[in-house]
mmCIF file of C-alpha atoms in Angstrom:
data_model
loop_
_atom_site.group_PDB
_atom_site.id
_atom_site.type_symbol
_atom_site.label_atom_id
_atom_site.label_comp_id
_atom_site.label_asym_id
_atom_site.label_seq_id
_atom_site.Cartn_x
_atom_site.Cartn_y
_atom_site.Cartn_z
ATOM 1 C CA MET E 1136 0.000 0.000 0.000
ATOM 2 C CA MET E 1137 1.326 3.408 -0.937
ATOM 3 C CA ASP E 1138 1.484 5.881 1.863
ATOM 4 C CA LYS E 1139 0.558 9.387 0.847
ATOM 5 C CA ARG E 1140 1.887 12.572 2.314
ATOM 6 C CA LYS E 1141 -0.637 15.244 3.141
ATOM 7 C CA ILE E 1142 0.213 17.816 0.507
ATOM 8 C CA LYS E 1143 -2.298 20.626 -0.006
ATOM 9 C CA LEU E 1144 -3.864 21.254 -3.389
ATOM 10 C CA SER E 1145 -2.391 24.755 -3.295
ATOM 11 C CA VAL E 1146 1.007 23.124 -3.917
ATOM 12 C CA PHE E 1147 -0.320 21.908 -7.290
ATOM 13 C CA PHE E 1148 -1.214 25.483 -8.246
ATOM 14 C CA LYS E 1149 2.207 26.756 -7.114
ATOM 15 C CA ILE E 1150 3.835 24.155 -9.357
ATOM 16 C CA LEU E 1151 1.457 25.064 -12.184
ATOM 17 C CA HIS E 1152 2.152 28.792 -11.874
ATOM 18 C CA ALA E 1153 5.910 28.187 -12.066
ATOM 19 C CA ASN E 1154 5.452 27.507 -15.789
ATOM 20 C CA ILE E 1155 3.511 30.328 -17.449
ATOM 21 C CA TYR E 1156 2.792 28.367 -20.640
ATOM 22 C CA ASN E 1157 1.261 25.419 -18.797
ATOM 23 C CA SER E 1158 -0.809 27.685 -16.571
ATOM 24 C CA ILE E 1159 -2.200 29.611 -19.578
ATOM 25 C CA VAL E 1160 -3.150 26.366 -21.341
ATOM 26 C CA PHE E 1161 -4.663 24.926 -18.131
ATOM 27 C CA TYR E 1162 -6.802 27.969 -17.390
ATOM 28 C CA PHE E 1163 -7.820 28.326 -21.035
ATOM 29 C CA GLY E 1164 -9.016 24.710 -20.900
ATOM 30 C CA LEU E 1165 -11.004 25.411 -17.737
ATOM 31 C CA LEU E 1166 -12.611 28.517 -19.253
ATOM 32 C CA PHE E 1167 -13.356 26.660 -22.467
ATOM 33 C CA THR E 1168 -14.991 23.885 -20.438
ATOM 34 C CA ALA E 1169 -17.038 26.364 -18.399
ATOM 35 C CA PHE E 1170 -18.330 28.204 -21.468
ATOM 36 C CA SER E 1171 -19.053 24.894 -23.165
ATOM 37 C CA LEU E 1172 -21.105 23.772 -20.158
ATOM 38 C CA VAL E 1173 -23.068 27.037 -20.252
ATOM 39 C CA PHE E 1174 -23.653 26.548 -24.000
ATOM 40 C CA LEU E 1175 -24.765 22.969 -23.384
ATOM 41 C CA PHE E 1176 -27.099 24.028 -20.565
ATOM 42 C CA PHE E 1177 -28.852 26.701 -22.633
ATOM 43 C CA THR E 1178 -28.987 24.383 -25.639
ATOM 44 C CA LEU E 1179 -30.731 21.758 -23.536
ATOM 45 C CA ILE E 1180 -33.230 24.317 -22.257
ATOM 46 C CA VAL E 1181 -34.035 25.462 -25.807
ATOM 47 C CA ILE E 1182 -34.333 21.850 -26.985
ATOM 48 C CA ILE E 1183 -36.657 20.937 -24.121
ATOM 49 C CA ILE E 1184 -38.876 23.964 -24.757
ATOM 50 C CA THR E 1185 -39.050 23.455 -28.517
ATOM 51 C CA SER E 1186 -39.404 19.680 -28.396
ATOM 52 C CA ILE E 1187 -42.502 20.010 -26.243
ATOM 53 C CA LYS E 1188 -44.218 21.813 -29.126
ATOM 54 C CA HIS E 1189 -42.522 20.099 -32.061
ATOM 55 C CA PHE E 1190 -40.541 16.898 -31.943
ATOM 56 C CA ASN E 1191 -37.448 17.334 -34.059
ATOM 57 C CA GLN E 1192 -35.034 14.587 -35.151
ATOM 58 C CA ASN E 1193 -32.054 16.994 -35.159
ATOM 59 C CA ILE E 1194 -32.062 17.631 -31.403
ATOM 60 C CA TYR E 1195 -29.000 15.414 -30.882
ATOM 61 C CA ILE E 1196 -26.658 17.512 -33.052
ATOM 62 C CA PRO E 1197 -26.409 20.533 -30.681
ATOM 63 C CA ILE E 1198 -26.117 18.180 -27.708
ATOM 64 C CA LEU E 1199 -23.241 16.312 -29.378
ATOM 65 C CA ILE E 1200 -21.548 19.604 -30.272
ATOM 66 C CA GLY E 1201 -21.896 20.786 -26.679
ATOM 67 C CA LEU E 1202 -20.560 17.535 -25.236
ATOM 68 C CA GLY E 1203 -17.703 17.579 -27.736
ATOM 69 C CA THR E 1204 -16.653 21.076 -26.736
ATOM 70 C CA VAL E 1205 -16.829 20.143 -23.047
ATOM 71 C CA LEU E 1206 -14.538 17.167 -23.706
ATOM 72 C CA TRP E 1207 -12.144 19.359 -25.707
ATOM 73 C CA GLY E 1208 -11.978 21.820 -22.815
ATOM 74 C CA ILE E 1209 -11.217 19.046 -20.343
ATOM 75 C CA PHE E 1210 -8.545 17.710 -22.698
ATOM 76 C CA ILE E 1211 -6.912 21.147 -23.061
ATOM 77 C CA ALA E 1212 -6.915 21.630 -19.267
ATOM 78 C CA PHE E 1213 -5.353 18.180 -18.875
ATOM 79 C CA ILE E 1214 -2.604 19.011 -21.389
ATOM 80 C CA GLY E 1215 -1.783 22.196 -19.478
ATOM 81 C CA GLY E 1216 -1.828 20.592 -16.049
ATOM 82 C CA ARG E 1217 -0.349 17.149 -16.599
ATOM 83 C CA LYS E 1218 3.292 18.080 -15.920
ATOM 84 C CA SER E 1219 2.316 19.887 -12.725
ATOM 85 C CA LEU E 1220 0.108 16.951 -11.755
ATOM 86 C CA LYS E 1221 3.014 14.510 -12.208
ATOM 87 C CA THR E 1222 5.216 16.633 -9.961
ATOM 88 C CA TYR E 1223 2.404 16.987 -7.419
ATOM 89 C CA ASN E 1224 1.933 13.206 -7.378
ATOM 90 C CA LEU E 1225 5.683 12.749 -6.863
ATOM 91 C CA TYR E 1226 5.424 15.045 -3.850
ATOM 92 C CA LYS E 1227 2.559 12.961 -2.484
ATOM 93 C CA THR E 1228 3.670 9.397 -3.212
ATOM 94 C CA GLY E 1229 7.354 9.497 -4.180
ATOM 95 C CA ILE E 1230 10.017 7.552 -2.358
ATOM 96 C CA VAL E 1231 12.475 9.777 -0.522
ATOM 97 C CA LYS E 1232 16.056 9.048 -1.605
ATOM 98 C CA ASP E 1233 19.430 10.662 -1.265
ATOM 99 C CA ALA E 1234 21.056 11.993 -4.398
ATOM 100 C CA GLU E 1235 24.538 13.314 -4.961
ATOM 101 C CA ILE E 1236 24.985 16.736 -6.529
ATOM 102 C CA ASP E 1237 26.976 16.861 -9.761
ATOM 103 C CA THR E 1238 26.693 20.541 -10.694
ATOM 104 C CA ILE E 1239 24.957 23.650 -9.469
ATOM 105 C CA ALA E 1240 24.325 26.639 -11.725
ATOM 106 C CA VAL E 1241 22.996 29.868 -10.240
ATOM 107 C CA PHE E 1242 20.799 32.141 -12.340
ATOM 108 C CA PRO E 1243 20.459 35.495 -10.531
ATOM 109 C CA ASN E 1244 16.840 36.453 -9.775
ATOM 110 C CA LYS E 1245 15.620 33.230 -11.424
ATOM 111 C CA GLY E 1246 16.798 30.283 -9.325
ATOM 112 C CA ILE E 1247 19.248 27.415 -9.240
ATOM 113 C CA ARG E 1248 19.695 24.500 -11.665
ATOM 114 C CA VAL E 1249 20.890 21.353 -9.884
ATOM 115 C CA THR E 1250 22.169 18.271 -11.706
ATOM 116 C CA TYR E 1251 22.316 15.148 -9.551
ATOM 117 C CA HIS E 1252 22.582 11.368 -9.692
ATOM 118 C CA TYR E 1253 21.200 8.575 -7.544
ATOM 119 C CA ASP E 1254 21.126 4.783 -7.375
ATOM 120 C CA VAL E 1255 18.009 2.819 -8.279
ATOM 121 C CA SER E 1256 16.949 -0.670 -7.228
ATOM 122 C CA ASN E 1257 18.691 -2.507 -10.087
ATOM 123 C CA GLU E 1258 22.120 -1.064 -9.177
ATOM 124 C CA GLN E 1259 22.098 1.507 -11.963
ATOM 125 C CA ILE E 1260 22.835 5.187 -11.651
ATOM 126 C CA VAL E 1261 20.189 7.621 -12.859
ATOM 127 C CA TYR E 1262 20.868 11.282 -13.582
ATOM 128 C CA GLY E 1263 18.365 14.034 -13.041
ATOM 129 C CA ASN E 1264 18.192 17.781 -12.978
ATOM 130 C CA ALA E 1265 15.883 20.250 -11.336
ATOM 131 C CA PHE E 1266 15.299 23.958 -11.107
ATOM 132 C CA SER E 1267 14.739 25.404 -7.659
ATOM 133 C CA LYS E 1268 14.225 28.793 -6.085
ATOM 134 C CA ASN E 1269 15.731 27.513 -2.841
ATOM 135 C CA TYR E 1270 18.850 29.664 -2.588
ATOM 136 C CA LEU E 1271 20.054 27.587 0.367
ATOM 137 C CA LEU E 1272 21.312 25.168 -2.276
ATOM 138 C CA MET E 1273 24.024 27.708 -3.123
ATOM 139 C CA ASP E 1274 25.873 26.530 -0.016
ATOM 140 C CA LYS E 1275 26.053 22.999 -1.416
ATOM 141 C CA GLU E 1276 28.916 21.721 -3.531
ATOM 142 C CA SER E 1277 29.487 18.903 -5.975
ATOM 143 C CA GLY E 1278 29.363 15.617 -4.059
ATOM 144 C CA ASP E 1279 27.002 16.851 -1.326
ATOM 145 C CA LYS E 1280 23.811 14.934 -0.628
ATOM 146 C CA ILE E 1281 20.315 16.268 -1.274
ATOM 147 C CA LYS E 1282 16.875 14.720 -0.824
ATOM 148 C CA ILE E 1283 14.730 13.829 -3.845
ATOM 149 C CA PHE E 1284 11.380 12.169 -4.477
ATOM 150 C CA VAL E 1285 11.562 9.188 -6.861
ATOM 151 C CA ASP E 1286 8.541 7.705 -8.624
ATOM 152 C CA ARG E 1287 7.678 4.213 -7.373
ATOM 153 C CA ASN E 1288 6.785 2.948 -10.848
ATOM 154 C CA ASN E 1289 9.449 4.716 -12.924
ATOM 155 C CA GLU E 1290 12.617 5.238 -10.934
ATOM 156 C CA SER E 1291 14.116 7.495 -13.601
ATOM 157 C CA ASN E 1292 11.437 10.081 -12.763
ATOM 158 C CA SER E 1293 12.527 12.302 -9.871
ATOM 159 C CA VAL E 1294 12.181 15.772 -8.396
ATOM 160 C CA LEU E 1295 13.934 17.718 -5.644
ATOM 161 C CA VAL E 1296 12.254 17.754 -2.258
ATOM 162 C CA PRO E 1297 11.124 21.363 -1.843
ATOM 163 C CA HIS E 1298 12.370 23.182 1.243
ATOM 164 C CA ASN E 1299 8.809 23.818 2.427
ATOM 165 C CA ILE E 1300 7.810 20.121 2.554
ATOM 166 C CA THR E 1301 8.880 18.269 5.652
ATOM 167 C CA ILE E 1302 9.555 14.570 5.389
#
């Protein structure tokens, strides 16, 4: 049984907002879905009112168009949020492992790029990199240990443990 950490949903939105492109696509998908649901609702009302007076065979076409646009909106929101959702799920269910720092690159006013490696269960070494705004990492050097979350199903998928999550 996988134990889950109690990570708030607000963490997902912080991860999402870190990438402006993904957040624009995600929110566009949500708006598209909302407007499609409103269109579908009013279409159903018009169909119900008009079908009481006159039964029409073409009542399914607007319903199918409305359902199709709702599904497209959900799909667009999923495309925008899937990377953030993967990271969020790693925060919740990932295995905590130690990794060894290879390189650290500091980008002033942007953050820090950390390249690291760690051992997986089949005695192989996996390399990963992450971008962080945790400037405490500047004190670290090549060879120092850091904590990462590793996916239980795909051990090559990892992310740094953020400084605000206690483990």
